[in-house]
Coordinates of C-alpha atoms in Angstrom, one line a residue:
M1 CA -0.7 4.4 25.1
T2 CA -2.8 1.3 24.5
R3 CA -2.7 -2.1 26.2
G4 CA 0.2 -1.3 28.5
E5 CA 2.7 -0.4 25.8
T6 CA 6.0 1.4 26.2
T7 CA 7.7 3.8 23.7
H8 CA 11.2 2.4 23.4
A9 CA 12.5 1.6 19.9
C10 CA 12.8 -2.0 19.0
H11 CA 13.7 -4.5 16.3
L12 CA 11.4 -6.8 14.2
G13 CA 12.1 -10.0 12.4
T14 CA 15.0 -12.4 12.5
G15 CA 18.1 -13.4 10.5
E16 CA 18.4 -11.7 7.1
H17 CA 15.0 -10.0 7.6
R18 CA 15.7 -8.1 10.8
Y19 CA 14.7 -4.4 11.0
R20 CA 15.2 -1.6 13.4
V21 CA 12.1 0.6 13.9
V22 CA 13.0 4.3 13.3
D23 CA 10.9 6.2 15.7
N24 CA 9.6 9.7 14.9
F25 CA 10.8 9.3 11.3
A26 CA 8.9 12.1 9.5
K27 CA 10.1 15.7 10.4
L28 CA 7.3 18.0 9.2
P29 CA 7.0 21.8 9.3
D30 CA 5.4 23.1 12.4
G31 CA 1.6 22.5 12.5
W32 CA 1.6 20.0 9.7
T33 CA -0.1 16.6 9.9
L34 CA -0.1 13.6 7.6
T35 CA -3.3 11.9 9.0
D36 CA -3.7 8.7 7.1
V37 CA -0.8 7.7 4.8
A38 CA -2.5 5.8 2.1
S39 CA 0.7 4.9 0.2
V40 CA 4.4 5.6 -0.2
A41 CA 7.0 5.4 -3.0
V42 CA 10.8 5.9 -3.2
D43 CA 12.5 7.4 -6.2
S44 CA 16.0 6.7 -7.7
K45 CA 17.6 9.2 -5.3
D46 CA 15.9 7.6 -2.2
R47 CA 13.5 10.5 -1.8
V48 CA 10.3 9.3 -0.1
Y49 CA 6.9 10.3 -1.5
V50 CA 4.2 10.2 1.1
F51 CA 0.7 10.1 -0.4
N52 CA -1.5 11.1 2.5
R53 CA -5.0 12.5 3.3
G54 CA -3.9 15.6 5.1
A55 CA -3.9 19.2 3.8
H56 CA -0.7 18.5 1.7
P57 CA -1.4 15.3 -0.2
M58 CA 2.1 14.6 -1.5
V59 CA 4.8 15.2 1.1
V60 CA 8.4 14.6 0.0
L61 CA 11.1 13.6 2.5
D62 CA 14.7 12.5 2.2
R63 CA 15.7 9.1 3.5
E64 CA 16.4 10.6 7.0
G65 CA 12.9 12.0 7.2
N66 CA 13.7 15.6 6.5
F67 CA 11.0 17.6 4.8
L68 CA 11.9 18.6 1.2
R69 CA 8.6 19.9 -0.3
S70 CA 4.9 19.2 -0.9
W71 CA 2.5 19.3 -3.8
G72 CA -0.9 18.1 -4.8
E73 CA -2.9 20.6 -2.8
G74 CA -6.3 21.1 -4.6
L75 CA -5.6 18.3 -7.0
F76 CA -6.4 15.1 -5.1
S77 CA -9.6 14.1 -3.4
R78 CA -8.6 11.1 -1.4
A79 CA -5.2 9.5 -1.6
H80 CA -5.2 5.8 -2.0
G81 CA -2.4 4.2 -4.1
L82 CA 1.0 5.2 -5.3
H83 CA 3.4 3.5 -7.7
I84 CA 6.7 4.8 -9.2
D85 CA 8.3 3.7 -12.5
A86 CA 11.9 3.4 -13.6
D87 CA 11.9 7.0 -14.8
D88 CA 10.6 8.3 -11.5
N89 CA 7.1 9.0 -12.8
L90 CA 4.5 8.6 -10.0
Y91 CA 1.1 6.9 -10.6
C92 CA -1.3 8.4 -8.1
T93 CA -4.5 6.5 -7.5
D94 CA -7.3 8.7 -6.1
D95 CA -10.3 6.6 -5.0
G96 CA -12.2 9.8 -4.0
D97 CA -12.5 11.1 -7.6
H98 CA -12.0 7.8 -9.4
T99 CA -8.8 8.6 -11.3
V100 CA -5.2 7.6 -11.8
R101 CA -2.8 10.5 -12.5
K102 CA 0.7 10.0 -13.8
C103 CA 2.8 12.8 -12.4
T104 CA 6.4 14.0 -12.4
T105 CA 8.2 14.1 -9.1
D106 CA 7.4 17.8 -8.7
G107 CA 3.7 17.3 -9.4
K108 CA 3.2 18.0 -13.1
V109 CA 0.3 15.9 -14.4
L110 CA 1.3 14.0 -17.5
L111 CA -1.7 11.7 -17.9
T112 CA -5.1 11.2 -16.3
I113 CA -7.1 8.0 -16.6
G114 CA -10.7 8.2 -15.6
I115 CA -13.0 11.1 -15.3
P116 CA -12.7 13.1 -12.1
E117 CA -15.7 12.9 -9.8
K118 CA -17.6 10.7 -12.3
P119 CA -17.6 7.0 -11.1
S120 CA -18.8 4.2 -13.3
P121 CA -22.0 2.5 -12.0
F122 CA -21.4 0.3 -8.9
M123 CA -20.1 -3.1 -9.8
S124 CA -20.6 -2.4 -13.5
G125 CA -17.1 -3.6 -14.4
E126 CA -16.4 -0.4 -16.2
P127 CA -13.5 1.8 -15.0
F128 CA -13.5 3.3 -12.4
H129 CA -15.5 3.1 -9.2
R130 CA -13.1 3.8 -6.3
C131 CA -10.0 2.5 -7.9
T132 CA -7.2 1.5 -5.5
H133 CA -3.7 1.1 -7.0
T134 CA -1.6 0.7 -10.1
A135 CA 1.3 -1.5 -11.4
L136 CA 3.2 -1.6 -14.7
S137 CA 4.0 -4.5 -17.0
P138 CA 7.5 -4.8 -18.4
K139 CA 6.2 -3.0 -21.5
G140 CA 4.9 -0.1 -19.5
E141 CA 1.2 -1.1 -19.7
I142 CA -0.8 0.1 -16.7
Y143 CA -2.7 -2.3 -14.5
V144 CA -5.3 -0.7 -12.2
S145 CA -7.1 -2.5 -9.3
D146 CA -10.7 -1.3 -9.1
G147 CA -11.5 -1.5 -6.1
Y148 CA -14.3 -0.7 -3.7
G149 CA -17.1 -0.1 -6.1
N150 CA -15.9 -2.7 -8.6
A151 CA -14.3 -6.1 -8.5
R152 CA -12.0 -5.7 -11.5
V153 CA -8.5 -5.4 -12.8
H154 CA -8.1 -3.1 -15.8
K155 CA -5.2 -3.1 -18.3
F156 CA -4.3 0.1 -20.2
T157 CA -1.8 1.0 -22.8
P158 CA 1.0 3.3 -21.6
D159 CA -1.0 6.3 -22.9
G160 CA -4.1 5.3 -21.1
K161 CA -6.3 3.4 -23.6
L162 CA -8.2 0.5 -22.1
M163 CA -7.0 -2.9 -23.4
K164 CA -9.0 -5.4 -21.3
S165 CA -10.5 -6.0 -17.9
W166 CA -11.1 -9.1 -15.8
G167 CA -12.7 -10.1 -12.5
E168 CA -16.1 -10.1 -10.8
P169 CA -17.5 -10.2 -7.3
G170 CA -17.2 -13.5 -5.4
T171 CA -14.8 -15.9 -3.7
D172 CA -13.9 -18.3 -6.6
P173 CA -10.6 -18.0 -8.5
G174 CA -10.5 -14.8 -10.5
Q175 CA -13.2 -13.3 -8.4
F176 CA -12.6 -10.5 -5.9
N177 CA -13.9 -9.2 -2.6
I178 CA -12.3 -5.8 -2.5
V179 CA -9.4 -5.8 -5.0
H180 CA -7.2 -3.5 -3.0
N181 CA -3.7 -3.6 -4.3
I182 CA -1.7 -4.8 -7.3
A183 CA 1.9 -5.5 -8.2
T184 CA 3.9 -7.0 -11.1
D185 CA 7.3 -8.7 -11.5
A186 CA 9.9 -8.5 -14.2
D187 CA 8.4 -11.5 -16.0
G188 CA 5.0 -9.8 -16.2
W189 CA 3.1 -11.8 -13.6
V190 CA 0.3 -9.8 -11.9
Y191 CA -0.3 -10.1 -8.2
V192 CA -3.6 -8.9 -6.7
A193 CA -4.3 -8.3 -3.0
D194 CA -7.9 -9.7 -2.7
R195 CA -8.3 -8.2 0.7
E196 CA -11.6 -9.5 2.2
N197 CA -11.0 -13.0 0.6
H198 CA -7.8 -13.1 2.7
R199 CA -5.5 -14.0 -0.3
V200 CA -3.3 -12.7 -3.0
Q201 CA -4.2 -14.0 -6.5
V202 CA -1.7 -14.5 -9.2
F203 CA -2.4 -14.0 -12.9
N204 CA -0.5 -13.9 -16.2
G205 CA -0.3 -10.6 -18.0
E206 CA -3.5 -11.3 -19.9
G207 CA -5.6 -12.0 -16.7
K208 CA -5.5 -15.8 -16.7
Y209 CA -5.7 -17.1 -13.2
E210 CA -2.6 -19.1 -12.2
T211 CA -2.6 -19.6 -8.4
Q212 CA -3.3 -17.9 -5.1
W213 CA -1.4 -17.3 -1.8
N214 CA -3.3 -18.1 1.4
N215 CA -2.6 -17.9 5.1
L216 CA -2.9 -14.1 5.0
H217 CA -5.2 -11.8 7.0
R218 CA -6.8 -9.0 5.0
P219 CA -3.8 -8.3 2.7
C220 CA -3.9 -4.6 2.0
A221 CA -0.4 -3.4 0.9
L222 CA 1.7 -5.3 -1.6
C223 CA 5.2 -4.6 -2.8
C224 CA 7.4 -6.6 -5.2
C225 CA 11.2 -6.4 -4.4
G226 CA 14.3 -8.5 -4.3
G227 CA 15.4 -8.4 -7.9
A228 CA 14.3 -9.9 -11.2
K229 CA 15.8 -13.4 -10.7
S230 CA 14.4 -14.1 -7.3
P231 CA 11.6 -11.6 -6.4
T232 CA 10.2 -11.4 -3.0
F233 CA 7.1 -9.6 -1.8
V234 CA 6.3 -7.6 1.3
I235 CA 2.6 -7.8 2.2
G236 CA 0.9 -5.5 4.7
E237 CA -2.0 -7.2 6.5
L238 CA -4.8 -5.5 8.4
G239 CA -5.9 -6.7 11.8
P240 CA -9.4 -7.7 12.6
G241 CA -12.3 -5.6 11.4
L242 CA -15.1 -6.9 13.5
D243 CA -15.9 -6.2 17.2
I244 CA -16.2 -10.0 17.9
N245 CA -12.5 -10.7 17.0
R246 CA -10.9 -7.3 17.8
N247 CA -8.7 -8.7 20.6
V248 CA -7.8 -12.0 19.0
P249 CA -4.0 -12.5 18.8
N250 CA -1.9 -13.5 15.8
L251 CA -4.2 -11.8 13.2
G252 CA -2.1 -8.6 12.7
P253 CA -1.8 -5.9 11.8
R254 CA 1.6 -7.0 10.5
L255 CA 4.0 -7.4 7.5
S256 CA 4.7 -10.7 5.9
I257 CA 7.6 -11.3 3.5
V258 CA 7.1 -14.1 1.0
D259 CA 8.9 -15.6 -2.0
A260 CA 7.6 -15.8 -5.5
K261 CA 5.5 -18.8 -4.7
G262 CA 3.9 -17.2 -1.7
N263 CA 5.9 -19.2 0.9
R264 CA 6.5 -17.1 4.0
I265 CA 10.1 -16.1 4.7
A266 CA 9.5 -13.7 7.6
R267 CA 6.7 -12.0 9.5
L268 CA 7.1 -8.7 11.3
G269 CA 4.8 -7.8 14.2
G270 CA 1.2 -8.5 14.7
E271 CA 1.2 -11.1 17.4
N272 CA -0.6 -9.0 20.0
G273 CA -2.7 -6.7 17.9
P274 CA -2.3 -3.1 16.9
G275 CA -0.8 -0.2 18.8
V276 CA 1.2 3.1 18.6
A277 CA 4.3 1.9 20.5
S278 CA 7.6 1.1 18.6
G279 CA 7.3 -2.2 16.9
K280 CA 3.5 -2.1 16.5
F281 CA 1.4 -1.4 13.5
L282 CA -2.0 0.3 13.1
A283 CA -3.2 -0.5 9.6
P284 CA -0.5 -1.1 6.9
H285 CA -1.9 0.3 3.7
G286 CA 1.1 1.1 1.4
L287 CA 4.7 -0.1 1.2
A288 CA 7.9 0.8 -0.5
L289 CA 11.6 -0.1 -0.2
D290 CA 14.6 2.1 -0.8
S291 CA 18.0 1.2 -2.3
R292 CA 19.3 -0.1 1.0
G293 CA 16.3 -2.4 1.6
D294 CA 14.7 -0.2 4.3
I295 CA 10.9 -0.5 4.4
Y296 CA 8.6 2.5 4.5
V297 CA 5.1 1.7 5.7
G298 CA 2.1 4.0 5.1
E299 CA -0.8 3.3 7.5
V300 CA -4.4 4.4 7.7
G301 CA -4.5 4.5 11.4
V302 CA -6.9 7.4 11.7
T303 CA -9.6 5.8 9.5
N304 CA -9.0 2.4 11.2
W305 CA -8.8 3.6 14.8
K306 CA -12.3 2.8 15.8
A307 CA -12.2 -0.7 14.3
S308 CA -9.1 -1.5 16.2
F309 CA -9.6 0.4 19.5
G310 CA -13.3 1.1 19.8
D311 CA -14.0 4.1 21.9
Q312 CA -10.4 4.6 23.2
E313 CA -9.2 8.1 22.6
M314 CA -6.8 8.4 19.7
P315 CA -3.4 9.9 20.6
A316 CA -2.6 13.1 18.7
V317 CA 0.6 11.6 17.3
V318 CA -1.6 9.2 15.1
R319 CA -3.0 12.1 13.2
A320 CA 0.3 14.0 13.1
T321 CA 3.1 11.6 11.9
R322 CA 2.5 8.1 13.3
C323 CA 0.9 6.8 10.1
L324 CA 4.3 6.7 8.4
Q325 CA 6.9 4.3 9.7
K326 CA 10.4 3.4 8.6
L327 CA 12.0 0.0 9.2
E328 CA 15.7 0.1 8.7
R329 CA 17.2 -3.2 7.6
V330 CA 19.9 -4.5 10.0
R331 CA 23.0 -5.9 8.4
E332 CA 25.3 -8.0 10.4

């Protein structure tokens, strides 16, 4: 436990955006651990794909959390981003070997963008140096956020040919300070989580800056949902990353739900900092919704533990399954 927490289940949010926390969601084979869950995706049958940094990089669960299968052993270096298309193809972004792999739901690799284990020069603008996530245009073009060793967004054809790139380091519009996640909507707008600039930037499909969403704290995960006519977005925000503000309230980690103009609709958690108890977050890093509107949250609680808790001992559950959470939408 941390900070006097209890372990009872709870609810988050209000009104139409109220969720029940499903405790102990992932039911893994004996001895298995997820460790950090970098990202998560849900297919057309509501199967949950858990892209993690444990020994079994892609763990597949049903919507009740029952284990179905795993794959990716020996293929991935360091899980980071996961996107699924309308045909249930998975786009797996590996920031450890600087690639994006398009895979079937049983792990067959259909396309690889980038050269494994050969990053481009640091901040060169050339793909990739620790790429972070992918999103697709309405035409199936592939956007890649890139990432830790670059400050760019790259646009590729559906078969992986580079079309254009934009972005550079900095704080001005169109510049990035860790371009960490990316999403698109049905109209082709591109939304980029500019993490350490505390904003989401919005571009047209050709990379022209349009606007930005502020009043966010280290936006890390980004998911477009809610339908083509009135899309909404769920944003996972990290908590403080510095010793000096580690215990400051109202900075997350948390989830924010916003409309297509970035106006906040709801906020889930984060008032009193991170934790392992029900209703708390550690470090939201990847998000997905299923057909019923339930939210799956992948967290990098192992990597982020020291930043959040200093020298406190990390409970074993964090490494085992706690970095995956399910929030079940409550319907009146």
